[in-house]
CSV table of N, CA and C in Angstrom, one decimal:
chain,number,residue,atom,x,y,z
A,1,MET,N,22.7,-39.9,-217.9
A,1,MET,CA,23.3,-40.9,-217.0
A,1,MET,C,22.6,-41.0,-215.7
A,2,SER,N,22.6,-42.2,-215.1
A,2,SER,CA,22.0,-42.4,-213.8
A,2,SER,C,22.8,-43.4,-213.0
A,3,VAL,N,22.6,-43.5,-211.7
A,3,VAL,CA,23.3,-44.4,-210.9
A,3,VAL,C,22.6,-45.8,-211.1
A,4,VAL,N,23.3,-46.8,-211.5
A,4,VAL,CA,22.8,-48.1,-211.7
A,4,VAL,C,23.0,-49.0,-210.5
A,5,GLY,N,24.1,-48.7,-209.8
A,5,GLY,CA,24.4,-49.5,-208.6
A,5,GLY,C,25.4,-48.9,-207.7
A,6,VAL,N,25.4,-49.2,-206.4
A,6,VAL,CA,26.4,-48.7,-205.5
A,6,VAL,C,26.9,-49.9,-204.7
A,7,GLY,N,28.2,-50.0,-204.4
A,7,GLY,CA,28.7,-51.0,-203.6
A,7,GLY,C,29.8,-50.5,-202.6
A,8,VAL,N,29.8,-51.0,-201.4
A,8,VAL,CA,30.8,-50.6,-200.4
A,8,VAL,C,31.3,-51.9,-199.7
A,9,ASP,N,32.6,-51.8,-199.3
A,9,ASP,CA,33.1,-52.9,-198.5
A,9,ASP,C,34.2,-52.4,-197.5
A,10,LEU,N,34.3,-53.1,-196.4
A,10,LEU,CA,35.2,-52.8,-195.4
A,10,LEU,C,36.0,-54.0,-195.1
A,11,VAL,N,37.4,-53.9,-195.0
A,11,VAL,CA,38.3,-55.0,-194.8
A,11,VAL,C,39.2,-54.6,-193.6
A,12,VAL,N,39.4,-55.6,-192.7
A,12,VAL,CA,40.3,-55.5,-191.6
A,12,VAL,C,41.6,-56.0,-192.2
A,13,VAL,N,42.6,-55.2,-192.3
A,13,VAL,CA,43.9,-55.5,-193.0
A,13,VAL,C,44.6,-56.7,-192.4
A,14,SER,N,44.7,-56.7,-191.0
A,14,SER,CA,45.4,-57.8,-190.4
A,14,SER,C,44.7,-59.2,-190.6
A,15,ARG,N,43.4,-59.2,-190.6
A,15,ARG,CA,42.7,-60.4,-190.9
A,15,ARG,C,42.8,-60.8,-192.3
A,16,PHE,N,42.8,-59.9,-193.2
A,16,PHE,CA,42.9,-60.2,-194.7
A,16,PHE,C,44.4,-60.7,-194.9
A,17,THR,N,45.4,-60.1,-194.3
A,17,THR,CA,46.8,-60.5,-194.5
A,17,THR,C,47.0,-61.9,-194.0
A,18,ALA,N,46.4,-62.2,-192.8
A,18,ALA,CA,46.5,-63.6,-192.2
A,18,ALA,C,45.8,-64.6,-193.1
A,19,THR,N,44.7,-64.3,-193.7
A,19,THR,CA,44.0,-65.2,-194.6
A,19,THR,C,44.9,-65.4,-195.9
A,20,MET,N,45.5,-64.4,-196.4
A,20,MET,CA,46.3,-64.5,-197.6
A,20,MET,C,47.5,-65.4,-197.3
A,21,GLU,N,48.1,-65.2,-196.1
A,21,GLU,CA,49.3,-66.1,-195.7
A,21,GLU,C,48.9,-67.5,-195.5
A,22,ARG,N,47.7,-67.7,-195.0
A,22,ARG,CA,47.3,-69.1,-194.6
A,22,ARG,C,46.9,-69.9,-195.9
A,23,THR,N,46.5,-69.1,-197.0
A,23,THR,CA,46.0,-69.7,-198.2
A,23,THR,C,46.8,-69.2,-199.4
A,24,PRO,N,48.0,-69.8,-199.6
A,24,PRO,CA,48.9,-69.2,-200.6
A,24,PRO,C,48.3,-69.1,-202.0
A,25,GLY,N,47.5,-70.0,-202.5
A,25,GLY,CA,46.9,-69.9,-203.8
A,25,GLY,C,45.8,-68.8,-204.0
A,26,LEU,N,45.4,-68.2,-202.9
A,26,LEU,CA,44.3,-67.2,-202.9
A,26,LEU,C,44.7,-66.0,-203.7
A,27,ALA,N,45.9,-65.5,-203.6
A,27,ALA,CA,46.3,-64.3,-204.3
A,27,ALA,C,46.2,-64.5,-205.8
A,28,ARG,N,46.5,-65.6,-206.4
A,28,ARG,CA,46.3,-65.9,-207.8
A,28,ARG,C,44.9,-65.8,-208.3
A,29,ARG,N,44.0,-66.3,-207.4
A,29,ARG,CA,42.5,-66.3,-207.7
A,29,ARG,C,41.9,-64.9,-207.6
A,30,LEU,N,42.5,-64.1,-206.7
A,30,LEU,CA,41.9,-62.8,-206.5
A,30,LEU,C,42.4,-61.6,-207.3
A,31,PHE,N,43.8,-61.7,-207.6
A,31,PHE,CA,44.4,-60.6,-208.1
A,31,PHE,C,45.2,-60.9,-209.4
A,32,ASN,N,45.3,-59.9,-210.3
A,32,ASN,CA,46.3,-59.9,-211.4
A,32,ASN,C,47.7,-59.7,-210.8
A,33,VAL,N,48.7,-60.1,-211.5
A,33,VAL,CA,50.1,-60.1,-211.0
A,33,VAL,C,50.4,-58.7,-210.4
A,34,ASP,N,50.2,-57.6,-211.1
A,34,ASP,CA,50.6,-56.3,-210.6
A,34,ASP,C,49.7,-55.8,-209.4
A,35,GLU,N,48.6,-56.4,-209.2
A,35,GLU,CA,47.7,-56.0,-208.1
A,35,GLU,C,48.2,-56.6,-206.7
A,36,ARG,N,49.0,-57.6,-206.8
A,36,ARG,CA,49.5,-58.3,-205.6
A,36,ARG,C,50.7,-57.5,-205.0
A,37,GLU,N,51.2,-56.5,-205.6
A,37,GLU,CA,52.3,-55.8,-205.2
A,37,GLU,C,51.9,-54.6,-204.2
A,38,GLY,N,52.8,-54.2,-203.4
A,38,GLY,CA,52.5,-53.1,-202.5
A,38,GLY,C,52.3,-53.5,-201.0
A,39,ALA,N,52.1,-52.5,-200.2
A,39,ALA,CA,51.8,-52.7,-198.8
A,39,ALA,C,50.6,-53.6,-198.6
A,40,PRO,N,50.5,-54.3,-197.5
A,40,PRO,CA,49.3,-55.1,-197.2
A,40,PRO,C,48.0,-54.3,-197.2
A,41,SER,N,48.1,-53.1,-196.8
A,41,SER,CA,46.9,-52.2,-196.8
A,41,SER,C,46.5,-51.9,-198.2
A,42,SER,N,47.4,-51.8,-199.1
A,42,SER,CA,47.1,-51.5,-200.5
A,42,SER,C,46.4,-52.7,-201.2
A,43,VAL,N,47.0,-53.9,-200.9
A,43,VAL,CA,46.4,-55.1,-201.4
A,43,VAL,C,45.0,-55.3,-200.9
A,44,ALA,N,44.8,-55.1,-199.6
A,44,ALA,CA,43.5,-55.2,-198.9
A,44,ALA,C,42.5,-54.2,-199.5
A,45,GLY,N,43.0,-53.0,-199.9
A,45,GLY,CA,42.2,-52.0,-200.5
A,45,GLY,C,41.7,-52.4,-201.9
A,46,ARG,N,42.6,-53.1,-202.6
A,46,ARG,CA,42.2,-53.6,-203.9
A,46,ARG,C,41.1,-54.7,-203.8
A,47,PHE,N,41.3,-55.5,-202.7
A,47,PHE,CA,40.2,-56.6,-202.5
A,47,PHE,C,38.9,-55.9,-202.1
A,48,ALA,N,38.9,-54.9,-201.3
A,48,ALA,CA,37.7,-54.2,-200.9
A,48,ALA,C,37.0,-53.6,-202.1
A,49,ALA,N,37.9,-53.1,-203.1
A,49,ALA,CA,37.3,-52.5,-204.3
A,49,ALA,C,36.6,-53.5,-205.1
A,50,LYS,N,37.2,-54.7,-205.2
A,50,LYS,CA,36.6,-55.8,-206.0
A,50,LYS,C,35.3,-56.3,-205.4
A,51,GLU,N,35.3,-56.3,-204.1
A,51,GLU,CA,34.0,-56.7,-203.4
A,51,GLU,C,33.0,-55.6,-203.7
A,52,ALA,N,33.4,-54.3,-203.6
A,52,ALA,CA,32.4,-53.2,-203.8
A,52,ALA,C,31.9,-53.2,-205.3
A,53,ILE,N,32.7,-53.5,-206.2
A,53,ILE,CA,32.2,-53.5,-207.6
A,53,ILE,C,31.3,-54.6,-207.8
A,54,ALA,N,31.5,-55.8,-207.2
A,54,ALA,CA,30.6,-56.9,-207.3
A,54,ALA,C,29.2,-56.5,-206.7
A,55,LYS,N,29.2,-55.8,-205.6
A,55,LYS,CA,28.0,-55.4,-205.0
A,55,LYS,C,27.3,-54.4,-205.9
A,56,ALA,N,28.0,-53.5,-206.5
A,56,ALA,CA,27.4,-52.4,-207.3
A,56,ALA,C,26.8,-53.1,-208.5
A,57,LEU,N,27.3,-54.2,-208.9
A,57,LEU,CA,26.7,-55.0,-210.1
A,57,LEU,C,25.7,-56.0,-209.7
A,58,GLY,N,25.2,-56.0,-208.4
A,58,GLY,CA,24.2,-56.9,-208.0
A,58,GLY,C,24.7,-58.2,-207.4
A,59,ALA,N,26.0,-58.3,-207.3
A,59,ALA,CA,26.7,-59.5,-206.7
A,59,ALA,C,26.3,-60.8,-207.3
A,60,PRO,N,26.3,-60.9,-208.6
A,60,PRO,CA,26.0,-62.2,-209.2
A,60,PRO,C,27.2,-63.1,-208.9
A,61,GLY,N,27.0,-64.4,-208.8
A,61,GLY,CA,28.1,-65.3,-208.3
A,61,GLY,C,29.0,-65.7,-209.4
A,62,ASN,N,28.8,-65.2,-210.6
A,62,ASN,CA,29.7,-65.7,-211.8
A,62,ASN,C,30.8,-64.7,-212.2
A,63,LEU,N,31.1,-63.7,-211.3
A,63,LEU,CA,32.1,-62.8,-211.7
A,63,LEU,C,33.5,-63.3,-211.3
A,64,ALA,N,34.4,-63.2,-212.2
A,64,ALA,CA,35.8,-63.6,-211.9
A,64,ALA,C,36.6,-62.4,-211.3
A,65,TRP,N,37.2,-62.7,-210.2
A,65,TRP,CA,37.9,-61.6,-209.4
A,65,TRP,C,38.9,-60.9,-210.3
A,66,THR,N,39.6,-61.6,-211.2
A,66,THR,CA,40.7,-61.0,-212.0
A,66,THR,C,40.1,-60.2,-213.2
A,67,ASP,N,38.8,-60.2,-213.4
A,67,ASP,CA,38.2,-59.4,-214.4
A,67,ASP,C,37.9,-58.0,-214.0
A,68,ALA,N,38.2,-57.6,-212.8
A,68,ALA,CA,38.1,-56.3,-212.3
A,68,ALA,C,39.5,-55.9,-211.8
A,69,ARG,N,40.3,-55.2,-212.6
A,69,ARG,CA,41.6,-54.9,-212.2
A,69,ARG,C,41.7,-53.5,-211.6
A,70,VAL,N,42.3,-53.3,-210.5
A,70,VAL,CA,42.4,-52.0,-209.8
A,70,VAL,C,43.7,-51.4,-210.2
A,71,LEU,N,43.6,-50.2,-210.8
A,71,LEU,CA,44.8,-49.5,-211.2
A,71,LEU,C,44.8,-48.1,-210.6
A,72,ASN,N,45.9,-47.4,-210.8
A,72,ASN,CA,46.0,-46.0,-210.3
A,72,ASN,C,46.5,-45.1,-211.3
A,73,THR,N,45.9,-43.9,-211.4
A,73,THR,CA,46.4,-42.8,-212.3
A,73,THR,C,47.7,-42.4,-211.8
A,74,ALA,N,48.4,-41.6,-212.6
A,74,ALA,CA,49.7,-41.0,-212.2
A,74,ALA,C,49.6,-40.2,-210.9
A,75,ALA,N,48.4,-39.7,-210.6
A,75,ALA,CA,48.2,-38.9,-209.4
A,75,ALA,C,47.8,-39.8,-208.2
A,76,GLY,N,47.6,-41.1,-208.5
A,76,GLY,CA,47.3,-42.0,-207.4
A,76,GLY,C,45.8,-42.4,-207.2
A,77,GLN,N,45.0,-41.8,-208.1
A,77,GLN,CA,43.5,-42.1,-208.0
A,77,GLN,C,43.2,-43.5,-208.5
A,78,PRO,N,42.5,-44.3,-207.7
A,78,PRO,CA,42.2,-45.7,-208.2
A,78,PRO,C,41.1,-45.7,-209.2
A,79,TYR,N,41.2,-46.6,-210.1
A,79,TYR,CA,40.1,-46.8,-211.1
A,79,TYR,C,40.1,-48.3,-211.5
A,80,PHE,N,39.1,-48.7,-212.2
A,80,PHE,CA,39.0,-50.1,-212.7
A,80,PHE,C,39.3,-50.2,-214.1
A,81,GLU,N,39.8,-51.4,-214.5
A,81,GLU,CA,39.9,-51.9,-215.9
A,81,GLU,C,39.1,-53.1,-215.8
A,82,VAL,N,37.9,-53.2,-216.5
A,82,VAL,CA,37.1,-54.4,-216.4
A,82,VAL,C,37.1,-55.1,-217.7
A,83,THR,N,37.1,-56.4,-217.6
A,83,THR,CA,37.1,-57.3,-218.8
A,83,THR,C,36.2,-58.5,-218.5
A,84,GLY,N,36.1,-59.4,-219.4
A,84,GLY,CA,35.4,-60.7,-219.2
A,84,GLY,C,34.0,-60.6,-218.5
A,85,SER,N,33.9,-61.4,-217.5
A,85,SER,CA,32.6,-61.5,-216.8
A,85,SER,C,32.1,-60.2,-216.2
A,86,VAL,N,33.0,-59.3,-215.7
A,86,VAL,CA,32.6,-58.1,-215.1
A,86,VAL,C,32.2,-57.1,-216.2
A,87,ALA,N,32.9,-57.0,-217.3
A,87,ALA,CA,32.5,-56.2,-218.4
A,87,ALA,C,31.2,-56.6,-218.9
A,88,ALA,N,30.9,-57.9,-219.0
A,88,ALA,CA,29.7,-58.4,-219.6
A,88,ALA,C,28.5,-58.1,-218.7
A,89,ARG,N,28.7,-58.2,-217.4
A,89,ARG,CA,27.6,-57.8,-216.4
A,89,ARG,C,27.4,-56.3,-216.5
A,90,ALA,N,28.4,-55.5,-216.5
A,90,ALA,CA,28.2,-54.1,-216.6
A,90,ALA,C,27.5,-53.7,-217.9
A,91,LYS,N,27.8,-54.3,-219.0
A,91,LYS,CA,27.1,-54.1,-220.2
A,91,LYS,C,25.6,-54.4,-220.1
A,92,ALA,N,25.4,-55.6,-219.6
A,92,ALA,CA,24.0,-56.1,-219.4
A,92,ALA,C,23.1,-55.1,-218.6
A,93,LEU,N,23.8,-54.5,-217.6
A,93,LEU,CA,23.1,-53.5,-216.8
A,93,LEU,C,23.1,-52.1,-217.3
A,94,GLY,N,23.8,-51.8,-218.4
A,94,GLY,CA,23.9,-50.5,-219.0
A,94,GLY,C,25.0,-49.6,-218.3
A,95,VAL,N,25.9,-50.2,-217.5
A,95,VAL,CA,26.9,-49.5,-216.9
A,95,VAL,C,28.0,-49.2,-217.8
A,96,ASP,N,28.4,-47.9,-217.9
A,96,ASP,CA,29.5,-47.6,-218.8
A,96,ASP,C,30.6,-46.8,-218.1
A,97,ARG,N,30.4,-46.6,-216.7
A,97,ARG,CA,31.4,-45.9,-216.0
A,97,ARG,C,31.3,-46.3,-214.5
A,98,PHE,N,32.5,-46.4,-213.9
A,98,PHE,CA,32.6,-46.7,-212.5
A,98,PHE,C,33.4,-45.6,-211.8
A,99,HIS,N,32.9,-45.3,-210.6
A,99,HIS,CA,33.6,-44.3,-209.8
A,99,HIS,C,34.1,-45.1,-208.6
A,100,LEU,N,35.4,-45.0,-208.2
A,100,LEU,CA,36.0,-45.8,-207.1
A,100,LEU,C,36.7,-44.9,-206.2
A,101,SER,N,36.5,-45.2,-204.9
A,101,SER,CA,37.2,-44.5,-203.8
A,101,SER,C,37.6,-45.5,-202.8
A,102,ILE,N,38.9,-45.5,-202.4
A,102,ILE,CA,39.5,-46.4,-201.4
A,102,ILE,C,40.0,-45.5,-200.3
A,103,SER,N,39.8,-45.9,-199.0
A,103,SER,CA,40.2,-45.1,-197.9
A,103,SER,C,40.8,-46.0,-196.9
A,104,HIS,N,42.0,-45.6,-196.3
A,104,HIS,CA,42.7,-46.4,-195.3
A,104,HIS,C,42.7,-45.6,-193.9
A,105,ASP,N,42.5,-46.4,-192.8
A,105,ASP,CA,42.6,-45.8,-191.5
A,105,ASP,C,43.0,-46.9,-190.5
A,106,GLY,N,44.2,-46.8,-190.1
A,106,GLY,CA,44.7,-47.9,-189.2
A,106,GLY,C,44.7,-49.2,-189.8
A,107,ASP,N,44.0,-50.2,-189.1
A,107,ASP,CA,43.9,-51.5,-189.6
A,107,ASP,C,42.6,-51.8,-190.5
A,108,PHE,N,42.0,-50.7,-190.9
A,108,PHE,CA,40.8,-50.8,-191.7
A,108,PHE,C,41.0,-50.1,-193.1
A,109,VAL,N,40.4,-50.7,-194.1
A,109,VAL,CA,40.4,-50.1,-195.4
A,109,VAL,C,38.9,-50.3,-195.9
A,110,THR,N,38.4,-49.3,-196.6
A,110,THR,CA,37.1,-49.3,-197.2
A,110,THR,C,37.1,-48.9,-198.6
A,111,ALA,N,36.2,-49.4,-199.4
A,111,ALA,CA,36.1,-49.0,-200.8
A,111,ALA,C,34.7,-48.8,-201.1
A,112,MET,N,34.4,-47.8,-202.0
A,112,MET,CA,33.1,-47.5,-202.4
A,112,MET,C,33.1,-47.4,-203.9
A,113,VAL,N,32.1,-48.0,-204.6
A,113,VAL,CA,32.0,-48.0,-206.0
A,113,VAL,C,30.6,-47.5,-206.4
A,114,VAL,N,30.5,-46.6,-207.3
A,114,VAL,CA,29.3,-46.1,-207.9
A,114,VAL,C,29.3,-46.5,-209.4
A,115,ALA,N,28.3,-47.3,-209.8
A,115,ALA,CA,28.2,-47.7,-211.2
A,115,ALA,C,27.2,-46.8,-211.9
A,116,GLU,N,27.6,-46.2,-213.0
A,116,GLU,CA,26.8,-45.2,-213.7
A,116,GLU,C,26.6,-45.6,-215.1
A,117,GLY,N,25.4,-45.3,-215.6
A,117,GLY,CA,25.1,-45.5,-217.0
A,117,GLY,C,23.6,-45.4,-217.3
A,118,GLU,N,23.2,-46.0,-218.4
A,118,GLU,CA,21.8,-46.0,-218.7
A,118,GLU,C,21.3,-47.4,-218.7
A,119,ARG,N,20.5,-47.8,-217.8
A,119,ARG,CA,20.0,-49.1,-217.7
A,119,ARG,C,19.2,-49.5,-218.9
A,120,PRO,N,19.4,-50.6,-219.5
A,120,PRO,CA,18.6,-51.0,-220.7
A,120,PRO,C,17.2,-51.2,-220.3
A,121,ALA,N,16.3,-50.9,-221.3
A,121,ALA,CA,14.9,-51.0,-221.0
A,121,ALA,C,14.4,-52.5,-221.2
A,122,HIS,N,15.3,-53.3,-221.7
A,122,HIS,CA,14.9,-54.7,-222.0
A,122,HIS,C,14.5,-55.4,-220.8
A,123,PRO,N,13.3,-56.1,-220.8
A,123,PRO,CA,12.7,-56.7,-219.6
A,123,PRO,C,13.5,-57.9,-219.1
A,124,ASP,N,14.3,-58.5,-220.0
A,124,ASP,CA,15.0,-59.7,-219.6
A,124,ASP,C,16.3,-59.4,-218.9
A,125,VAL,N,16.7,-58.2,-218.8
A,125,VAL,CA,17.9,-57.8,-218.0
A,125,VAL,C,17.5,-57.6,-216.6
A,126,PRO,N,18.0,-58.4,-215.7
A,126,PRO,CA,17.6,-58.3,-214.3
A,126,PRO,C,18.2,-57.0,-213.6
A,127,THR,N,17.5,-56.4,-212.8
A,127,THR,CA,17.9,-55.3,-212.0
A,127,THR,C,18.6,-55.8,-210.8
A,128,PRO,N,19.6,-55.1,-210.3
A,128,PRO,CA,20.2,-55.5,-209.0
A,128,PRO,C,19.3,-55.2,-207.8
A,129,TYR,N,18.3,-54.4,-208.1
A,129,TYR,CA,17.4,-54.0,-207.0
A,129,TYR,C,16.0,-54.4,-207.4
A,130,PRO,N,15.5,-55.6,-207.0
A,130,PRO,CA,14.3,-56.2,-207.4
A,130,PRO,C,13.1,-55.3,-207.1
A,131,ASP,N,13.1,-54.5,-206.1
A,131,ASP,CA,11.9,-53.7,-205.7
A,131,ASP,C,12.0,-52.2,-206.2
A,132,GLU,N,12.9,-52.1,-207.2
A,132,GLU,CA,13.1,-50.7,-207.7
A,132,GLU,C,11.9,-50.0,-208.2
A,133,GLN,N,11.0,-50.8,-208.9
A,133,GLN,CA,9.8,-50.2,-209.4
A,133,GLN,C,8.9,-49.5,-208.3
A,134,GLN,N,9.0,-50.1,-207.1
A,134,GLN,CA,8.3,-49.6,-205.9
A,134,GLN,C,8.9,-48.2,-205.4
A,135,LEU,N,10.1,-48.0,-205.8
A,135,LEU,CA,10.8,-46.8,-205.3
A,135,LEU,C,10.4,-45.5,-206.2
A,136,ARG,N,9.9,-45.8,-207.3
A,136,ARG,CA,9.6,-44.7,-208.3
A,136,ARG,C,8.3,-44.0,-208.0
């Protein structure tokens, strides 16, 4: 196993909440029904997690927000359930595991994602890091 990608995002909860209130249909485009529930900081944390997973996957523009569902274990640890466009991108990059951490502090929430797996050797699969060969 190796790290295929890393993503991080920071959200200002008050600004995120104001945007959600100003744009009522946005919640349906960003979140599955169960992800919309909870304190504003929790919802903002889920958004940060979705931004972070997109970055870990190279931020292609064709990912559907609802294809990365943020869930919690019984102990409260966040994790992803990926389907559709997110699962397809992960498979193309050889990602078979995501590590997710979400942290809250006052009006800020941050999320970090590490995508882990074995990158396919196929030359037609784009790497999220174009200069990666130079790093070796």
